[in-house]
PDB file of C-alpha atoms in Angstrom:
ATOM      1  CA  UNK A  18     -19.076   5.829   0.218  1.00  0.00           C
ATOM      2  CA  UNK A  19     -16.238   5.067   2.525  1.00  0.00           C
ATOM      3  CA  UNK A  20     -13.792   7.267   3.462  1.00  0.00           C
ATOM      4  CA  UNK A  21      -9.967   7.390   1.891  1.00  0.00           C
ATOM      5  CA  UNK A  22      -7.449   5.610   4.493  1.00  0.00           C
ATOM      6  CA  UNK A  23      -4.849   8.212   4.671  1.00  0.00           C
ATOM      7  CA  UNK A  24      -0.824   6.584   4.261  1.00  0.00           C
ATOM      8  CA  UNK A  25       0.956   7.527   6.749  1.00  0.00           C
ATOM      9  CA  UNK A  26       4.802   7.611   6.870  1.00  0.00           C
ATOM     10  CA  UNK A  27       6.738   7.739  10.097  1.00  0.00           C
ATOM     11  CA  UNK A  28      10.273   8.481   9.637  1.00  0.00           C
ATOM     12  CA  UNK A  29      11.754   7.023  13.242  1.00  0.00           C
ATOM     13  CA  UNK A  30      13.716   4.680  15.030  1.00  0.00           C
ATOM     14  CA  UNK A  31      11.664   1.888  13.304  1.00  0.00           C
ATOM     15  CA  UNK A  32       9.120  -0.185  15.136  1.00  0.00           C
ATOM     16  CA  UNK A  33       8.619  -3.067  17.606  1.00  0.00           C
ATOM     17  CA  UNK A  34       8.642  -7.009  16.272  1.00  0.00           C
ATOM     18  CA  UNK A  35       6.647  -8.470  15.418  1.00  0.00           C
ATOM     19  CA  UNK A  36       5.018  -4.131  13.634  1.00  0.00           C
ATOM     20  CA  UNK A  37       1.855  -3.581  15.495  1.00  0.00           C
ATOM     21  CA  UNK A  38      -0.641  -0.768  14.379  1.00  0.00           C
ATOM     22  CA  UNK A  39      -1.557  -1.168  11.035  1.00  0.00           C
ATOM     23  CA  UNK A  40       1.805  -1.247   9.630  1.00  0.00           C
ATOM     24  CA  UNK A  41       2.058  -2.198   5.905  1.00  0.00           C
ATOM     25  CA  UNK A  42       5.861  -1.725   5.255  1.00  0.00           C
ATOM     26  CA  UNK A  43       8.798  -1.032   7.161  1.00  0.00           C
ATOM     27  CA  UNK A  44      12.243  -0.089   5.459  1.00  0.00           C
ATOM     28  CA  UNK A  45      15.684   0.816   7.281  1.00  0.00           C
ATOM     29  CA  UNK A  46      17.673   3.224   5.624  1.00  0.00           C
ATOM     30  CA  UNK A  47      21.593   2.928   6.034  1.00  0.00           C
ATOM     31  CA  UNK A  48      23.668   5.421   5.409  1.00  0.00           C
ATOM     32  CA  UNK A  49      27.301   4.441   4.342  1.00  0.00           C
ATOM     33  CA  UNK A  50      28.546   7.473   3.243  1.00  0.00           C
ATOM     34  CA  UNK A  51      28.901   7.270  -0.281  1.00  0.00           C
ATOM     35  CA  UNK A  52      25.600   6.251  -0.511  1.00  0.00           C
ATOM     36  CA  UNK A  53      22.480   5.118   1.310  1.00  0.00           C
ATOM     37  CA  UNK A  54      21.036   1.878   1.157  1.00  0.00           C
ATOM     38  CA  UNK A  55      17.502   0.238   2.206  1.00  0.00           C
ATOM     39  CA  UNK A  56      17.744  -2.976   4.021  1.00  0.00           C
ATOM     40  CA  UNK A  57      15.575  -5.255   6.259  1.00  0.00           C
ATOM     41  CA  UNK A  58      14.552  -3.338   9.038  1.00  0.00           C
ATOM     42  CA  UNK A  59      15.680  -4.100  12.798  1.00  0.00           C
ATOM     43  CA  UNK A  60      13.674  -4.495  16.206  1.00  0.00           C
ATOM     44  CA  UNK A  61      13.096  -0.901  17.422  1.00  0.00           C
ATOM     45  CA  UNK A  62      16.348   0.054  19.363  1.00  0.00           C
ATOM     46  CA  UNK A  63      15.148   2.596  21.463  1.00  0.00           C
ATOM     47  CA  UNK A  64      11.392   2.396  21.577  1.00  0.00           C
ATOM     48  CA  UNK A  65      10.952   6.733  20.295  1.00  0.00           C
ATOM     49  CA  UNK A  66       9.700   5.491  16.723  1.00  0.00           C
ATOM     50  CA  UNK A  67       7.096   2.442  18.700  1.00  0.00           C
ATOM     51  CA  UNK A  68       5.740   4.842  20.874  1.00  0.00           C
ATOM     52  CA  UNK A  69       5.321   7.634  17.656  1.00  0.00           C
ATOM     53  CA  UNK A  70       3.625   5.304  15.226  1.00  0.00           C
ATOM     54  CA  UNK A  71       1.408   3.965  18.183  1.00  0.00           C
ATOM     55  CA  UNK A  72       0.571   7.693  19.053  1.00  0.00           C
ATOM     56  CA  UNK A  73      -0.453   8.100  15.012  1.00  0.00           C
ATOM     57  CA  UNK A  74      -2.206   5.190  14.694  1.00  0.00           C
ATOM     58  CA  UNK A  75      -4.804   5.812  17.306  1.00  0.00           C
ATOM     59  CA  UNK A  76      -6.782   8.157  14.741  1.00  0.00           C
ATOM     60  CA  UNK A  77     -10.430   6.980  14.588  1.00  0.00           C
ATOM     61  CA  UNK A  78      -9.708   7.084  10.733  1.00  0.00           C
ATOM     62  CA  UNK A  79      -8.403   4.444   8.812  1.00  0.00           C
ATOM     63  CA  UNK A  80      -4.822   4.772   8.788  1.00  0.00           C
ATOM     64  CA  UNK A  81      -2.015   2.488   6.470  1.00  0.00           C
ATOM     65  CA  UNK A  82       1.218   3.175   8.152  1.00  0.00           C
ATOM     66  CA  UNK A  83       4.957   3.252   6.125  1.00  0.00           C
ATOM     67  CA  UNK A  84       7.845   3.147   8.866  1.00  0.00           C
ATOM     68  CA  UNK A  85      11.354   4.621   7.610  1.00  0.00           C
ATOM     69  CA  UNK A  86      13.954   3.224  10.424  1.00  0.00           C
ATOM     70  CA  UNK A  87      15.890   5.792  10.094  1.00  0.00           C
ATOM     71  CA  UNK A  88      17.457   6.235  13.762  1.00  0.00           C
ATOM     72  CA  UNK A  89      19.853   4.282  15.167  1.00  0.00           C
ATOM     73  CA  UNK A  90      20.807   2.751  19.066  1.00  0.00           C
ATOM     74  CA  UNK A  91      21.714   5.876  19.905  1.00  0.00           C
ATOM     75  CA  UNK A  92      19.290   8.307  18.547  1.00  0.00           C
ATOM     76  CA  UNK A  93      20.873   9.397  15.681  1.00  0.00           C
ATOM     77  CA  UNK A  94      20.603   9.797  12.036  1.00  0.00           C
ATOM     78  CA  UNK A  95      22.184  11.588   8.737  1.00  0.00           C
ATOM     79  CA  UNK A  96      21.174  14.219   6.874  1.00  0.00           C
ATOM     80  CA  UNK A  97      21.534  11.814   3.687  1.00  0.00           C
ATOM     81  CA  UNK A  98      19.366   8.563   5.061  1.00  0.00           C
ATOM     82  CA  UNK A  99      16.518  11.440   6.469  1.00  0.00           C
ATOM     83  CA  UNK A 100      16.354  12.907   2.987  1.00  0.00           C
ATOM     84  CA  UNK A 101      16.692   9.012   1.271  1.00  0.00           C
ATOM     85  CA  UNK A 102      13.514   8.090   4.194  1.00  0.00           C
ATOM     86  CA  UNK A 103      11.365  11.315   2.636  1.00  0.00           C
ATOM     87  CA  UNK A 104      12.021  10.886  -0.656  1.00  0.00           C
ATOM     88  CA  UNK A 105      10.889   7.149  -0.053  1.00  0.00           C
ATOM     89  CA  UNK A 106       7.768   8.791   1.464  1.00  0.00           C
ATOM     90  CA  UNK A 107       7.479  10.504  -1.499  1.00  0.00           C
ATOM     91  CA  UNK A 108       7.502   7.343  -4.234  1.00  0.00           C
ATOM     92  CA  UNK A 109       4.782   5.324  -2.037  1.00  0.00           C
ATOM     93  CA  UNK A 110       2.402   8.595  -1.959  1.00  0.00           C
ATOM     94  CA  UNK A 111       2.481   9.264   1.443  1.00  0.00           C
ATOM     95  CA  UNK A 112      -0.703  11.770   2.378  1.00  0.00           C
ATOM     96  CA  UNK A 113       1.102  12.299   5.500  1.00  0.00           C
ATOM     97  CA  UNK A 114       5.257  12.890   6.477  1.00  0.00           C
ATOM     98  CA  UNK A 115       5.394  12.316  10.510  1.00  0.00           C
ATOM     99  CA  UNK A 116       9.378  13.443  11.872  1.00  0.00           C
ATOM    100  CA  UNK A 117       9.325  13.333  15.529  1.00  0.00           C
ATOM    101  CA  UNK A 118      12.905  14.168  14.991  1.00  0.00           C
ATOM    102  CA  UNK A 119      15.436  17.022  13.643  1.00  0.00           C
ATOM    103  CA  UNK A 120      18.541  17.450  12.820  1.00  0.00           C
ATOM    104  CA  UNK A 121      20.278  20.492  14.982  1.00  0.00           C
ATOM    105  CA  UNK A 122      21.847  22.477  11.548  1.00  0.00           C
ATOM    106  CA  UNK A 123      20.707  23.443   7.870  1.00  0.00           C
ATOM    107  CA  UNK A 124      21.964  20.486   5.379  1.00  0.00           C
ATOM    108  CA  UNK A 125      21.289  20.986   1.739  1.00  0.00           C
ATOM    109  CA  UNK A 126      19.971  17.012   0.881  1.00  0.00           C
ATOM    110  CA  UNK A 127      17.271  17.219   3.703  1.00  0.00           C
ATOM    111  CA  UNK A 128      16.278  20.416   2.297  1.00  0.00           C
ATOM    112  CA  UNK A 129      15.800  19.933  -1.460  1.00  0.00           C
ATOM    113  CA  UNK A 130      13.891  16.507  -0.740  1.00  0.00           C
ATOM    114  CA  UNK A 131      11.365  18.402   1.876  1.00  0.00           C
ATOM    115  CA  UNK A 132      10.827  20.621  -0.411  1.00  0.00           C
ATOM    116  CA  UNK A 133      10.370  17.437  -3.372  1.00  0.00           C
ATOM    117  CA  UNK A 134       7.829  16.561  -0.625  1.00  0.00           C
ATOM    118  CA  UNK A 135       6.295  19.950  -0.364  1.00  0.00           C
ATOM    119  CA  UNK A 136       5.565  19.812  -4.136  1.00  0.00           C
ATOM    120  CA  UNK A 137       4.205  16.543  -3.957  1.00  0.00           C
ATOM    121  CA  UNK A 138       1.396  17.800  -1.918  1.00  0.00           C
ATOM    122  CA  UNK A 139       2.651  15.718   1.196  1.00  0.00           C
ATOM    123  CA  UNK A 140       1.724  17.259   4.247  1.00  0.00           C
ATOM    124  CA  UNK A 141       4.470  17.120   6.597  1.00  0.00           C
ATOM    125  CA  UNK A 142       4.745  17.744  10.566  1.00  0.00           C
ATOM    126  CA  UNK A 143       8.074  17.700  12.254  1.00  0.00           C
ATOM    127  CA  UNK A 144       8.506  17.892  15.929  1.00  0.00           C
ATOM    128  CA  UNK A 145      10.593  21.520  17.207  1.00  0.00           C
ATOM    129  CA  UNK A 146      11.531  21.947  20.891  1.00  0.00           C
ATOM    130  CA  UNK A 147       8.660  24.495  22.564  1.00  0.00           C
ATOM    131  CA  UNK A 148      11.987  26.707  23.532  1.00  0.00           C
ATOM    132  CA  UNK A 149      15.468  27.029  22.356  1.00  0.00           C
ATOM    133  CA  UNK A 150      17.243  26.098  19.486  1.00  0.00           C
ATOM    134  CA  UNK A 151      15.366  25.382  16.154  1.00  0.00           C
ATOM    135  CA  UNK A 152      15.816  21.995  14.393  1.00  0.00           C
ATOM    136  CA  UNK A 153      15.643  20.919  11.068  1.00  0.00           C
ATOM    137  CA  UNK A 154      13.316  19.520   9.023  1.00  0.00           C
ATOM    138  CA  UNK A 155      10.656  21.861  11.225  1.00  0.00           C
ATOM    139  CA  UNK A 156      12.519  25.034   9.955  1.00  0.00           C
ATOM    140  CA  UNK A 157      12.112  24.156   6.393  1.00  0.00           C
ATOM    141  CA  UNK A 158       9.162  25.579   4.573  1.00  0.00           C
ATOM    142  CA  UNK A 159       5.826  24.337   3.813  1.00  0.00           C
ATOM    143  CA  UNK A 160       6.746  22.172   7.176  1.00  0.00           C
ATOM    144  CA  UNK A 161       4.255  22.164  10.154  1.00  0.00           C
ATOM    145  CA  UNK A 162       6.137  22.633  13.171  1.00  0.00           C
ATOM    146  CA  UNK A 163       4.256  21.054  16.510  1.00  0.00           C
ATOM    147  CA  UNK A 164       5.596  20.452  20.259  1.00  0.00           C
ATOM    148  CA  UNK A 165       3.906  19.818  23.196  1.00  0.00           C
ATOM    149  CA  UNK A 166       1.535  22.033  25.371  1.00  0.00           C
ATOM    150  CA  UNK A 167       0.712  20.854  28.474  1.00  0.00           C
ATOM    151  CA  UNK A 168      -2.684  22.483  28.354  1.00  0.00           C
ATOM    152  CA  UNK A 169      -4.064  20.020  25.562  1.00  0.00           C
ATOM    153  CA  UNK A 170      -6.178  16.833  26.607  1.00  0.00           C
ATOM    154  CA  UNK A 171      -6.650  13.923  24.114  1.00  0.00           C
ATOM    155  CA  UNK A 172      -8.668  15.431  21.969  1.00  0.00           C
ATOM    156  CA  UNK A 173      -7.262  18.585  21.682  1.00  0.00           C
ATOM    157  CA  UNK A 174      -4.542  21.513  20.156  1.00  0.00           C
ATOM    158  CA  UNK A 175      -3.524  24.750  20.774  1.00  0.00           C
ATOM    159  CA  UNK A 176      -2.697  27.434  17.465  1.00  0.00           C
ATOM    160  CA  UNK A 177       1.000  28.892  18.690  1.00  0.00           C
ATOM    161  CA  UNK A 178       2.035  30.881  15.611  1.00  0.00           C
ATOM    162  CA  UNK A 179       5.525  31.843  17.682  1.00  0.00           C
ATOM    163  CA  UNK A 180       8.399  31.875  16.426  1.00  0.00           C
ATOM    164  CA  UNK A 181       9.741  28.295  17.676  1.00  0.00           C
ATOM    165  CA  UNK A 182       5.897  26.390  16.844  1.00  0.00           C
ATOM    166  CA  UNK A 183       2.824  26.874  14.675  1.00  0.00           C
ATOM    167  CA  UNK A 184       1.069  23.839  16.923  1.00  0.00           C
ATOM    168  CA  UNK A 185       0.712  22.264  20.381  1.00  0.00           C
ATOM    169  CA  UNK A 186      -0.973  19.061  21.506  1.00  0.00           C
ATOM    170  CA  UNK A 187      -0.959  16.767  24.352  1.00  0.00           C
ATOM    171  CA  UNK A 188       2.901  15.928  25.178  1.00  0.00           C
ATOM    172  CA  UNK A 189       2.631  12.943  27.612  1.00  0.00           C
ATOM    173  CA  UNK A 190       1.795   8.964  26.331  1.00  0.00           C
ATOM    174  CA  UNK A 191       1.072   6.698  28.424  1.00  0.00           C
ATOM    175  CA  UNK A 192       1.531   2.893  27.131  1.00  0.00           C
ATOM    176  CA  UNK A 193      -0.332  -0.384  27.424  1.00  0.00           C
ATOM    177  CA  UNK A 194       2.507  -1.419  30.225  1.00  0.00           C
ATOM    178  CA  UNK A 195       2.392   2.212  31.936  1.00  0.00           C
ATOM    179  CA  UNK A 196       5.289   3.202  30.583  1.00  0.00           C
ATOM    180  CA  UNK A 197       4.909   7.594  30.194  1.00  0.00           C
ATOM    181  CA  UNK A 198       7.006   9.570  27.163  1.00  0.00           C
ATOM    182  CA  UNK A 199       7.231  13.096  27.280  1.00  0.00           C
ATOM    183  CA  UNK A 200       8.277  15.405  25.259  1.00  0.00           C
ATOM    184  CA  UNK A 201       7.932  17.710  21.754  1.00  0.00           C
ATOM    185  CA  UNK A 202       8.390  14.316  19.662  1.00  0.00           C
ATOM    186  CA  UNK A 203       4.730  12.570  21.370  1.00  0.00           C
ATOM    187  CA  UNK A 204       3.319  16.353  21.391  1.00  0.00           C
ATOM    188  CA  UNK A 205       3.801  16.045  17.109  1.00  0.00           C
ATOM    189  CA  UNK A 206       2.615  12.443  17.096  1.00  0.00           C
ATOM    190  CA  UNK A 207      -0.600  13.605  18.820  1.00  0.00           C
ATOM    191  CA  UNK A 208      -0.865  16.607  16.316  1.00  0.00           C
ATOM    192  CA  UNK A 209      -0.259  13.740  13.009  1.00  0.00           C
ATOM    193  CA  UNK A 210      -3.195  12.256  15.155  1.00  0.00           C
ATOM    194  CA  UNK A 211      -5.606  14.902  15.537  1.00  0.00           C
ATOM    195  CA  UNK A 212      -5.216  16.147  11.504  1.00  0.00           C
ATOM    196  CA  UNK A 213      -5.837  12.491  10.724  1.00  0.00           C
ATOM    197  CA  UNK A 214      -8.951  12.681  12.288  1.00  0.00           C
ATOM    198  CA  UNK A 215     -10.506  16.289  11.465  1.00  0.00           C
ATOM    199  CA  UNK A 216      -9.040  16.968   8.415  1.00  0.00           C
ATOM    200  CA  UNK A 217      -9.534  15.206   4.913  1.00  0.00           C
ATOM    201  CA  UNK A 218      -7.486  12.491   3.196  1.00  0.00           C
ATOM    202  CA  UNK A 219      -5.328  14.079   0.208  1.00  0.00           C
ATOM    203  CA  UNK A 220      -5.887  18.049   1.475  1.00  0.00           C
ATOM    204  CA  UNK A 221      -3.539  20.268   0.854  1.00  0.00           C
ATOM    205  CA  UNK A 222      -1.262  22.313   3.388  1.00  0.00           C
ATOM    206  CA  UNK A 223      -2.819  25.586   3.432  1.00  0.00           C
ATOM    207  CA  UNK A 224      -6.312  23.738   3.781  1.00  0.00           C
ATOM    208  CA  UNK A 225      -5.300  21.441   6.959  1.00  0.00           C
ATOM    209  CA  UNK A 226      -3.528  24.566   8.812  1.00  0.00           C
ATOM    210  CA  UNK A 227      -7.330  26.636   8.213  1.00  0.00           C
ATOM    211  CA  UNK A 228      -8.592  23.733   9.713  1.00  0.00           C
ATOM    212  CA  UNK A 229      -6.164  23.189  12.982  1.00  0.00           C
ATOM    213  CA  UNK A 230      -6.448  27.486  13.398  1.00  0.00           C
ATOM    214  CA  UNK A 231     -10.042  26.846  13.160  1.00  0.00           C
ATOM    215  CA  UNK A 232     -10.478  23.911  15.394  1.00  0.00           C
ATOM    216  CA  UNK A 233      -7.748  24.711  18.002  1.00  0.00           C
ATOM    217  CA  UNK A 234      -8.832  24.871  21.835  1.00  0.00           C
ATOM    218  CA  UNK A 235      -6.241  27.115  22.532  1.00  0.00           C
ATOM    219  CA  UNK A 236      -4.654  30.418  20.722  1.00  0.00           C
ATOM    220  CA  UNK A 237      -1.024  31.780  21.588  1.00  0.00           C
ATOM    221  CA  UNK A 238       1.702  30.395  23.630  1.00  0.00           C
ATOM    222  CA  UNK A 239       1.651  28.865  26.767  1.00  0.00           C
ATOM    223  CA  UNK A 240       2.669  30.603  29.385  1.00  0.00           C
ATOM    224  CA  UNK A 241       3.824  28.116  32.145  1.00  0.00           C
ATOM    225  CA  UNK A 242       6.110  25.201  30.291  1.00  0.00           C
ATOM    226  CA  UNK A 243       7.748  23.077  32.059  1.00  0.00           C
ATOM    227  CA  UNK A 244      11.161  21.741  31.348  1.00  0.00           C
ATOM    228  CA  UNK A 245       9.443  17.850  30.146  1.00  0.00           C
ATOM    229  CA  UNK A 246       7.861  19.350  27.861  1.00  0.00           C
ATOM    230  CA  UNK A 247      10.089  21.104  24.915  1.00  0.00           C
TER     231      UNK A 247
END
Protein backbone atom coordinates (compact mmCIF):
# COMPACT_ATOMS: atom_id res chain seq x y z
CA UNK A 1 0.00 0.00 0.00
CA UNK A 2 1.53 3.34 -0.69
CA UNK A 3 2.50 5.61 1.67
CA UNK A 4 0.34 8.97 2.77
CA UNK A 5 1.98 12.19 0.98
CA UNK A 6 2.29 14.40 3.91
CA UNK A 7 0.81 18.43 3.13
CA UNK A 8 3.09 20.55 3.86
CA UNK A 9 2.54 24.29 4.59
CA UNK A 10 5.32 26.83 4.41
CA UNK A 11 4.42 30.06 5.84
CA UNK A 12 7.28 32.45 3.98
CA UNK A 13 8.10 35.03 1.71
CA UNK A 14 6.18 33.05 -1.00
CA UNK A 15 7.91 31.25 -3.81
CA UNK A 16 9.70 31.67 -7.17
CA UNK A 17 7.52 31.93 -10.70
CA UNK A 18 6.72 30.02 -12.29
CA UNK A 19 6.29 27.49 -8.04
CA UNK A 20 8.76 24.74 -8.43
CA UNK A 21 8.78 21.72 -5.94
CA UNK A 22 5.65 20.18 -5.82
CA UNK A 23 3.69 23.15 -5.03
CA UNK A 24 -0.14 22.73 -5.16
CA UNK A 25 -1.33 26.22 -3.91
CA UNK A 26 0.14 29.37 -3.10
CA UNK A 27 -1.89 32.22 -1.25
CA UNK A 28 -0.55 35.82 -0.14
CA UNK A 29 -1.93 37.08 2.86
CA UNK A 30 -2.30 41.00 3.18
CA UNK A 31 -2.70 42.54 6.07
CA UNK A 32 -4.59 45.97 5.98
CA UNK A 33 -5.17 46.54 9.34
CA UNK A 34 -8.65 46.17 9.90
CA UNK A 35 -8.52 43.06 8.38
CA UNK A 36 -6.48 40.57 6.38
CA UNK A 37 -7.11 39.57 3.04
CA UNK A 38 -5.86 36.58 0.63
CA UNK A 39 -4.90 37.63 -2.79
CA UNK A 40 -2.90 36.30 -5.81
CA UNK A 41 0.38 35.64 -4.69
CA UNK A 42 3.61 37.63 -5.97
CA UNK A 43 7.14 36.46 -7.38
CA UNK A 44 9.23 35.68 -4.26
CA UNK A 45 10.73 39.11 -3.15
CA UNK A 46 13.53 38.06 -1.33
CA UNK A 47 14.26 34.47 -2.20
CA UNK A 48 14.10 33.20 2.16
CA UNK A 49 10.62 31.40 1.45
CA UNK A 50 12.28 29.70 -2.34
CA UNK A 51 15.15 28.52 -0.69
CA UNK A 52 12.78 27.07 2.56
CA UNK A 53 10.22 25.22 0.50
CA UNK A 54 13.14 23.88 -1.77
CA UNK A 55 14.97 22.75 1.51
CA UNK A 56 11.38 20.86 2.52
CA UNK A 57 10.72 19.48 -0.53
CA UNK A 58 13.82 17.43 -0.90
CA UNK A 59 12.26 14.66 1.52
CA UNK A 60 12.49 11.25 -0.22
CA UNK A 61 8.69 11.12 0.77
CA UNK A 62 6.02 12.33 -1.17
CA UNK A 63 5.43 15.75 -0.22
CA UNK A 64 2.20 18.28 -1.47
CA UNK A 65 3.39 21.68 -0.57
CA UNK A 66 0.81 24.86 0.56
CA UNK A 67 2.89 28.25 0.42
CA UNK A 68 1.41 31.19 2.71
CA UNK A 69 3.32 34.49 1.26
CA UNK A 70 3.25 35.95 4.14
CA UNK A 71 6.58 38.18 4.11
CA UNK A 72 7.06 41.06 2.37
CA UNK A 73 10.27 43.01 0.29
CA UNK A 74 11.63 43.65 3.30
CA UNK A 75 11.31 40.69 5.49
CA UNK A 76 8.54 41.48 7.38
CA UNK A 77 5.19 40.39 8.44
CA UNK A 78 2.16 40.99 11.10
CA UNK A 79 1.16 39.27 13.83
CA UNK A 80 -2.51 39.27 12.21
CA UNK A 81 -1.55 37.89 8.42
CA UNK A 82 0.96 35.04 10.41
CA UNK A 83 -2.01 33.96 12.49
CA UNK A 84 -4.60 34.44 9.13
CA UNK A 85 -1.45 32.10 7.11
CA UNK A 86 -1.82 29.26 10.15
CA UNK A 87 -5.19 29.26 10.50
CA UNK A 88 -5.27 28.79 6.58
CA UNK A 89 -2.89 25.87 7.32
CA UNK A 90 -5.28 24.73 9.50
CA UNK A 91 -8.63 24.60 7.00
CA UNK A 92 -6.50 22.70 4.14
CA UNK A 93 -5.26 19.97 6.86
CA UNK A 94 -1.86 20.68 6.85
CA UNK A 95 0.17 17.46 8.52
CA UNK A 96 2.96 19.80 8.73
CA UNK A 97 3.29 23.95 9.84
CA UNK A 98 7.00 25.01 8.51
CA UNK A 99 7.86 29.00 10.02
CA UNK A 100 11.34 29.74 9.18
CA UNK A 101 10.38 32.98 10.72
CA UNK A 102 9.30 34.77 14.19
CA UNK A 103 8.06 37.55 15.31
CA UNK A 104 10.51 39.28 18.12
CA UNK A 105 7.40 39.81 20.99
CA UNK A 106 4.31 37.80 22.45
CA UNK A 107 1.02 38.89 20.31
CA UNK A 108 -2.23 37.40 21.39
CA UNK A 109 -3.73 36.47 17.50
CA UNK A 110 -0.50 34.42 16.67
CA UNK A 111 -0.94 32.74 19.85
CA UNK A 112 -4.56 31.55 20.05
CA UNK A 113 -4.32 30.31 16.27
CA UNK A 114 -0.93 28.16 17.13
CA UNK A 115 -2.52 26.86 19.63
CA UNK A 116 -6.00 26.22 17.07
CA UNK A 117 -3.12 24.45 15.23
CA UNK A 118 -1.82 22.57 18.18
CA UNK A 119 -5.33 21.09 18.67
CA UNK A 120 -5.67 20.24 15.24
CA UNK A 121 -2.93 17.79 15.56
CA UNK A 122 -0.65 19.93 13.15
CA UNK A 123 2.79 19.48 13.87
CA UNK A 124 4.52 22.65 13.75
CA UNK A 125 8.41 23.67 13.62
CA UNK A 126 9.43 27.26 13.82
CA UNK A 127 12.91 28.43 13.36
CA UNK A 128 14.60 30.23 16.97
CA UNK A 129 18.05 31.86 16.81
CA UNK A 130 20.75 29.10 18.44
CA UNK A 131 21.59 32.23 20.96
CA UNK A 132 19.92 35.31 22.12
CA UNK A 133 16.65 36.55 22.10
CA UNK A 134 13.63 34.12 21.74
CA UNK A 135 11.08 34.64 18.90
CA UNK A 136 7.69 33.91 18.49
CA UNK A 137 5.82 31.41 17.14
CA UNK A 138 8.94 28.99 18.49
CA UNK A 139 8.12 30.10 22.13
CA UNK A 140 4.58 29.07 21.92
CA UNK A 141 3.68 25.64 23.13
CA UNK A 142 3.26 22.42 21.50
CA UNK A 143 5.82 24.31 18.91
CA UNK A 144 9.11 22.52 17.88
CA UNK A 145 11.78 24.92 18.06
CA UNK A 146 14.94 24.01 15.55
CA UNK A 147 18.16 26.18 14.46
CA UNK A 148 21.12 25.25 12.97
CA UNK A 149 24.13 23.12 14.26
CA UNK A 150 26.98 23.13 12.36
CA UNK A 151 27.84 19.60 13.36
CA UNK A 152 24.85 18.00 11.30
CA UNK A 153 25.49 16.60 7.64
CA UNK A 154 22.52 16.00 5.25
CA UNK A 155 21.17 13.40 6.78
CA UNK A 156 21.37 14.28 10.12
CA UNK A 157 20.10 16.20 13.72
CA UNK A 158 21.25 16.89 16.90
CA UNK A 159 18.55 16.63 20.29
CA UNK A 160 19.40 20.28 22.10
CA UNK A 161 16.73 20.37 24.81
CA UNK A 162 18.31 24.06 25.94
CA UNK A 163 16.61 26.57 26.72
CA UNK A 164 16.75 28.61 23.26
CA UNK A 165 16.19 24.96 20.91
CA UNK A 166 14.77 21.47 21.27
CA UNK A 167 16.54 20.64 17.59
CA UNK A 168 19.55 21.24 15.32
CA UNK A 169 20.20 20.27 11.72
CA UNK A 170 22.39 21.19 8.94
CA UNK A 171 22.31 25.21 8.65
CA UNK A 172 24.00 25.86 5.24
CA UNK A 173 22.01 25.31 1.51
CA UNK A 174 23.63 25.35 -1.22
CA UNK A 175 21.44 26.03 -4.55
CA UNK A 176 21.30 24.72 -8.10
CA UNK A 177 23.24 28.20 -9.15
CA UNK A 178 25.73 27.96 -6.01
CA UNK A 179 24.15 30.35 -4.28
CA UNK A 180 24.85 29.32 -0.03
CA UNK A 181 22.03 30.45 2.84
CA UNK A 182 22.90 30.22 6.26
CA UNK A 183 21.31 30.50 9.07
CA UNK A 184 18.55 29.12 11.93
CA UNK A 185 15.69 29.58 9.15
CA UNK A 186 17.57 26.62 6.48
CA UNK A 187 18.71 24.76 9.88
CA UNK A 188 14.45 24.36 10.52
CA UNK A 189 13.82 23.69 6.84
CA UNK A 190 16.31 20.79 7.05
CA UNK A 191 14.65 19.60 10.40
CA UNK A 192 10.72 19.87 8.39
CA UNK A 193 12.95 17.68 6.02
CA UNK A 194 14.35 15.07 8.08
CA UNK A 195 10.71 14.43 10.14
CA UNK A 196 9.23 14.15 6.66
CA UNK A 197 11.33 11.44 5.99
CA UNK A 198 11.64 9.28 9.36
CA UNK A 199 8.62 9.97 10.88
CA UNK A 200 4.95 8.99 9.79
CA UNK A 201 2.32 10.97 7.87
CA UNK A 202 -0.56 12.22 10.37
CA UNK A 203 1.66 11.42 13.85
CA UNK A 204 1.16 13.26 16.52
CA UNK A 205 3.65 15.73 18.39
CA UNK A 206 4.72 13.80 21.27
CA UNK A 207 5.25 10.74 18.80
CA UNK A 208 7.58 12.69 16.14
CA UNK A 209 9.76 14.38 19.09
CA UNK A 210 10.33 10.30 20.54
CA UNK A 211 11.33 9.78 17.22
CA UNK A 212 13.90 12.89 16.48
CA UNK A 213 15.33 12.14 20.49
CA UNK A 214 15.60 8.69 19.29
CA UNK A 215 17.14 9.13 15.94
CA UNK A 216 19.34 12.22 16.67
CA UNK A 217 23.23 11.96 15.88
CA UNK A 218 23.96 14.31 18.36
CA UNK A 219 22.70 15.03 22.18
CA UNK A 220 23.20 18.55 23.96
CA UNK A 221 24.35 21.80 22.70
CA UNK A 222 27.01 22.62 20.59
CA UNK A 223 29.74 23.93 21.93
CA UNK A 224 31.60 25.96 19.18
CA UNK A 225 28.76 28.17 17.14
CA UNK A 226 29.67 30.41 15.03
CA UNK A 227 28.08 33.74 14.48
CA UNK A 228 26.34 32.34 10.66
CA UNK A 229 24.78 30.13 12.29
CA UNK A 230 21.97 31.43 14.95
Amino acid sequence: MPERAWTVAVVDSGVGTPPEHGVTRVVRFVDEGSRVLRQAPIEDPIGHGTVVAAIVASSPRPVRLLIAQVLNERGVSTAAALAAAVDWAVQCRADLLHMSLGLAADRAVLRAAIGRAVEARTLIVAATPARGVATYPACYSGVIRATGDARCGREQISYLGTSAADFGARPVYRSRLGKMTRGASVGAAHLSRYILAHVAAGSAAPDAVEVLVRSAAFHGAERHQSAGHA
